[in-house]
Short mmCIF file of C-alpha atoms in Angstrom, two decimals:
data_model
loop_
_atom_site.label_atom_id
_atom_site.label_comp_id
_atom_site.label_asym_id
_atom_site.label_seq_id
_atom_site.Cartn_x
_atom_site.Cartn_y
_atom_site.Cartn_z
CA MET A 29 -0.09 0.04 0.08
CA ALA A 30 1.47 3.90 -0.90
CA SER A 31 2.63 5.55 2.03
CA GLY A 32 0.53 8.34 2.97
CA ARG A 33 3.10 10.27 4.78
CA GLU A 34 2.96 13.61 3.70
CA ASP A 35 6.27 15.38 4.54
CA HIS A 36 9.22 13.81 3.31
CA GLU A 37 12.49 15.08 4.26
CA ILE A 38 13.77 17.50 1.40
CA ARG A 39 17.84 18.45 1.25
CA ASP A 40 19.17 21.99 -0.17
CA LEU A 41 20.76 21.39 -4.00
CA ASP A 42 23.05 23.36 -5.23
CA LEU A 43 25.16 22.87 -8.69
CA THR A 44 28.13 20.50 -7.32
CA ASP A 45 24.75 18.47 -7.22
CA ILE A 46 23.55 18.95 -10.08
CA GLY A 47 27.51 18.58 -11.77
CA ILE A 48 27.98 14.88 -9.48
CA ALA A 49 24.03 14.09 -11.00
CA LEU A 50 25.41 14.19 -14.25
CA LYS A 51 28.64 12.77 -13.77
CA GLN A 52 26.60 9.71 -12.80
CA GLY A 53 24.16 9.59 -15.05
CA TRP A 54 26.81 9.60 -17.90
CA GLU A 55 28.52 6.59 -15.55
CA ASP A 56 25.44 4.99 -16.11
CA PHE A 57 25.05 4.96 -19.03
CA GLN A 58 27.98 3.91 -19.99
CA ALA A 59 27.35 0.64 -18.22
CA LYS A 60 24.53 0.00 -20.32
CA ARG A 61 25.29 1.74 -23.40
CA GLY A 62 24.28 -1.02 -25.79
CA ASP A 63 20.87 -1.74 -24.17
CA LEU A 64 20.28 2.09 -24.16
CA LEU A 65 21.08 3.24 -27.84
CA PHE A 66 18.18 1.04 -28.65
CA VAL A 67 15.56 1.82 -25.76
CA GLY A 68 16.77 5.93 -26.87
CA PHE A 69 14.79 5.51 -30.00
CA ILE A 70 11.54 5.29 -28.94
CA TYR A 71 11.16 8.66 -27.32
CA PRO A 72 12.77 10.50 -30.57
CA ILE A 73 10.25 8.37 -33.18
CA VAL A 74 7.79 9.51 -31.10
CA VAL A 75 8.71 13.25 -31.25
CA LEU A 76 9.42 12.36 -35.12
CA LEU A 77 6.03 10.80 -35.26
CA ALA A 78 3.92 14.14 -34.23
CA ILE A 79 5.98 15.80 -36.78
CA LEU A 80 4.84 14.06 -39.35
CA SER A 81 1.44 13.80 -38.40
CA VAL A 82 0.99 17.35 -38.08
CA GLY A 83 3.23 18.02 -41.37
CA ARG A 84 0.51 19.48 -43.54
CA VAL A 85 0.12 23.33 -44.44
CA SER A 86 -2.32 24.07 -41.77
CA THR A 87 -1.03 22.71 -38.87
CA LEU A 88 2.54 24.21 -39.56
CA PRO A 89 1.99 26.55 -36.22
CA PHE A 90 1.22 24.02 -34.34
CA ILE A 91 5.05 21.96 -34.74
CA PHE A 92 6.93 23.72 -32.08
CA PRO A 93 4.21 23.57 -29.50
CA LEU A 94 4.12 20.08 -30.56
CA VAL A 95 8.22 19.92 -30.37
CA ALA A 96 8.74 22.24 -27.27
CA GLY A 97 5.52 20.36 -24.98
CA SER A 98 6.77 16.80 -25.78
CA VAL A 99 9.36 17.18 -23.27
CA MET A 100 6.70 17.75 -20.70
CA LEU A 101 5.83 14.07 -20.93
CA GLY A 102 9.85 13.49 -20.96
CA PRO A 103 9.54 12.21 -16.95
CA LEU A 104 7.22 9.53 -18.20
CA PHE A 105 9.34 8.02 -20.96
CA ALA A 106 12.47 8.10 -18.54
CA SER A 107 10.84 6.21 -16.00
CA GLY A 108 12.62 3.28 -17.38
CA PHE A 109 16.10 4.52 -16.31
CA TYR A 110 14.91 5.32 -13.06
CA GLU A 111 14.42 1.70 -12.33
CA LEU A 112 17.36 0.94 -14.09
CA ALA A 113 19.44 3.21 -11.66
CA ARG A 114 17.91 1.96 -9.01
CA ARG A 115 18.62 -1.42 -9.66
CA ARG A 116 22.34 -0.67 -10.21
CA GLU A 117 22.45 1.31 -7.13
CA ALA A 118 21.21 -1.30 -5.17
CA GLY A 119 23.45 -4.27 -6.92
CA LEU A 120 20.48 -6.14 -8.95
CA ASP A 121 20.13 -6.86 -12.05
CA MET A 122 19.82 -3.89 -14.68
CA ARG A 123 19.26 -5.54 -18.62
CA TRP A 124 16.69 -4.26 -20.77
CA ARG A 125 13.87 -6.61 -19.46
CA HIS A 126 13.85 -4.18 -16.15
CA PHE A 127 13.22 -1.41 -18.33
CA LEU A 128 9.33 -1.81 -18.40
CA ASP A 129 9.15 -3.05 -14.34
CA VAL A 130 7.60 0.28 -13.65
CA VAL A 131 5.03 -0.06 -15.64
CA ARG A 132 3.95 -3.71 -14.16
CA GLY A 133 4.99 -3.05 -10.74
CA PRO A 134 3.76 -2.00 -7.36
CA SER A 135 4.67 1.54 -8.84
CA ALA A 136 2.65 1.52 -12.30
CA PRO A 137 -0.70 2.77 -10.24
CA ALA A 138 1.02 6.04 -8.88
CA LEU A 139 3.55 6.51 -11.97
CA PHE A 140 0.02 6.74 -14.54
CA ASP A 141 -1.89 8.88 -12.59
CA LEU A 142 1.55 11.30 -12.26
CA ALA A 143 1.69 10.79 -16.60
CA SER A 144 -2.02 11.61 -16.66
CA VAL A 145 -1.06 15.14 -14.92
CA THR A 146 1.57 16.02 -16.97
CA GLY A 147 -0.45 14.63 -20.21
CA ALA A 148 -2.80 17.44 -18.79
CA LEU A 149 -0.82 20.22 -18.92
CA PHE A 150 0.29 18.80 -22.73
CA LEU A 151 -2.61 19.22 -23.56
CA ILE A 152 -3.98 22.56 -21.72
CA TRP A 153 -0.66 24.32 -23.92
CA ILE A 154 -1.43 22.75 -27.03
CA GLY A 155 -4.91 24.37 -26.16
CA ALA A 156 -3.10 27.33 -25.07
CA ALA A 157 -1.22 27.68 -28.71
CA TRP A 158 -4.15 27.24 -30.77
CA PHE A 159 -5.75 30.30 -28.82
CA ILE A 160 -2.80 32.19 -29.03
CA TYR A 161 -1.79 31.52 -32.70
CA HIS A 162 -5.50 32.40 -33.64
CA ALA A 163 -5.48 35.64 -31.63
CA THR A 164 -2.23 37.04 -33.72
CA VAL A 165 -1.22 35.41 -37.00
CA GLY A 166 -4.55 33.48 -37.30
CA GLN A 167 -5.87 36.93 -37.75
CA LEU A 168 -4.14 37.54 -40.93
CA GLY A 169 -5.70 34.88 -42.54
CA PRO A 170 -5.58 31.54 -44.75
CA ASP A 171 -2.59 33.03 -46.79
CA ALA A 172 -0.34 33.48 -43.71
CA VAL A 173 -0.08 29.44 -43.50
CA SER A 174 -0.22 28.86 -47.03
CA SER A 175 3.54 27.95 -47.70
CA VAL A 176 6.39 27.50 -44.72
CA GLY A 177 8.06 30.16 -46.12
CA ALA A 178 4.52 32.45 -45.92
CA PHE A 179 4.32 31.06 -42.19
CA LEU A 180 7.46 31.83 -41.59
CA ASN A 181 7.31 35.64 -43.20
CA SER A 182 4.39 35.97 -41.16
CA VAL A 183 6.42 34.91 -38.18
CA PHE A 184 9.07 37.21 -38.13
CA THR A 185 7.87 39.98 -39.99
CA THR A 186 4.45 41.28 -38.75
CA SER A 187 3.42 42.65 -35.30
CA GLU A 188 1.08 39.97 -35.03
CA GLY A 189 4.45 37.11 -35.54
CA TRP A 190 6.72 38.49 -32.96
CA ARG A 191 2.84 38.95 -30.65
CA MET A 192 2.52 34.80 -30.73
CA ILE A 193 6.49 35.06 -30.19
CA LEU A 194 6.52 36.66 -27.60
CA ILE A 195 2.93 35.82 -25.63
CA GLY A 196 3.83 32.22 -26.65
CA ASN A 197 7.31 32.18 -25.17
CA LEU A 198 6.03 33.69 -21.72
CA VAL A 199 3.17 31.10 -21.33
CA GLY A 200 5.65 28.30 -21.99
CA LEU A 201 7.54 29.29 -19.54
CA PHE A 202 4.68 28.63 -16.96
CA PHE A 203 3.91 25.32 -18.62
CA ALA A 204 7.49 24.81 -18.91
CA ILE A 205 8.16 25.84 -14.66
CA ALA A 206 4.49 23.89 -13.64
CA THR A 207 5.98 20.81 -15.25
CA LEU A 208 9.20 21.26 -13.66
CA ALA A 209 7.70 21.84 -10.41
CA VAL A 210 5.39 18.83 -10.54
CA SER A 211 7.23 15.89 -12.30
CA ALA A 212 11.30 16.50 -11.65
CA VAL A 213 11.45 14.33 -8.18
CA SER A 214 7.84 12.89 -8.49
CA PHE A 215 8.48 10.81 -11.13
CA PRO A 216 11.74 8.87 -9.71
CA MET A 217 10.27 9.06 -6.36
CA VAL A 218 6.81 6.50 -7.31
CA VAL A 219 10.07 4.32 -8.67
CA ASP A 220 11.93 4.11 -5.68
CA LYS A 221 9.08 4.32 -2.94
CA PRO A 222 5.82 3.44 -2.37
CA VAL A 223 4.15 6.63 -2.56
CA ASN A 224 0.80 7.74 -3.93
CA TRP A 225 1.20 10.07 -6.60
CA GLY A 226 -0.23 13.06 -4.46
CA VAL A 227 2.87 12.94 -2.05
CA ALA A 228 5.26 12.15 -4.61
CA LEU A 229 3.82 15.50 -6.76
CA ARG A 230 3.92 17.47 -3.30
CA THR A 231 7.19 16.45 -2.27
CA SER A 232 8.57 17.51 -5.47
CA VAL A 233 6.80 21.03 -5.08
CA ARG A 234 8.83 21.20 -1.85
CA VAL A 235 11.70 20.25 -3.70
CA ALA A 236 11.13 23.72 -6.11
CA ARG A 237 10.16 26.02 -3.75
CA ARG A 238 13.15 25.16 -1.69
CA ASN A 239 15.82 25.42 -4.21
CA PRO A 240 14.58 27.75 -6.89
CA VAL A 241 17.87 28.77 -8.68
CA THR A 242 18.82 25.26 -8.66
CA MET A 243 16.34 23.11 -9.67
CA ALA A 244 15.96 26.28 -12.76
CA ILE A 245 19.45 25.92 -13.67
CA TRP A 246 18.37 21.81 -14.12
CA GLY A 247 15.62 22.86 -15.98
CA LEU A 248 17.79 24.82 -18.55
CA ILE A 249 20.26 21.79 -18.67
CA VAL A 250 18.09 19.36 -19.46
CA VAL A 251 15.87 21.77 -22.68
CA ALA A 252 19.48 22.80 -23.67
CA LEU A 253 21.08 19.51 -23.76
CA LEU A 254 17.89 17.59 -25.77
CA VAL A 255 17.75 20.58 -28.02
CA LEU A 256 21.42 19.15 -28.78
CA GLY A 257 20.45 16.45 -29.05
CA ALA A 258 17.58 17.04 -31.41
CA LEU A 259 19.99 18.97 -34.05
CA PRO A 260 21.39 15.87 -35.43
CA ALA A 261 17.95 14.57 -36.90
CA LEU A 262 16.84 13.34 -33.46
CA VAL A 263 19.45 11.01 -33.24
CA GLY A 264 21.43 12.99 -30.53
CA LEU A 265 18.62 11.79 -28.50
CA THR A 266 19.79 8.55 -28.01
CA VAL A 267 22.45 9.59 -25.92
CA ALA A 268 20.43 12.27 -24.00
CA LEU A 269 17.62 11.11 -23.12
CA PRO A 270 19.02 7.84 -21.14
CA VAL A 271 21.66 10.02 -19.50
CA LEU A 272 19.20 12.59 -17.91
CA GLY A 273 17.31 9.92 -17.27
CA TYR A 274 19.88 8.64 -15.42
CA ALA A 275 20.72 11.93 -14.10
CA THR A 276 17.52 12.97 -13.15
CA TRP A 277 17.64 9.64 -10.92
CA HIS A 278 20.47 10.57 -9.05
CA LEU A 279 19.48 14.26 -8.67
CA TYR A 280 16.62 12.79 -7.04
CA THR A 281 18.23 10.84 -4.62
CA ARG A 282 20.33 14.27 -3.18
CA ALA A 283 17.31 15.89 -2.83
CA VAL A 284 15.28 13.37 -0.82
CA VAL A 285 16.16 11.52 2.51
CA ARG A 286 15.46 8.05 1.54
#
């Protein structure tokens, strides 16, 4: 049964903790590099399929929100890496077959509940992006999205386009902060402890509130590594995602007293 204890002890974090977490994440990746290169393709493929599914001209405005918003689903995809890191830490078998233990073990209900929260944030973000587009560039008429060139011209050479960029980025920042606060610690916590999703979520928010600067820097590092990984046709994500997944686990172990 999930623990109902509300206040799990948390620690202060600084840049040293981030550095150690990234170092340990890299070491974990090297320990299972062959398997993880294969698993790491799952997330890039999902993102690529999402891009292709909206590749029609009429949906061009939503490609960026979909790609940016997919980061919100990252913690769910990375949960298998948390499990492998936990098993390696405990000296247990960490072969590929254990990657999906999180979705068929006792942590599965809490994991799916947290996935519902981040999934809802993702859908709300897409809805917000749709509203922002239609209130700005969408007012220019169908010619604004008649081609890729026309759309880019509308975005970067019109006042409506710059309003969309400004408002979209401000709203996106809010969703990014919210997602980081509720997911940075909660997902690895339900993999590690018999806690319900509410306790894990509140603990994650407490860690973010106690360490706002450190967690903000961590969020920027995550985004930067994902962007760098995505540049070579998404192939770099096969390294970035596993390393970040492992590193997130190690940052969790430094943030929450176990």
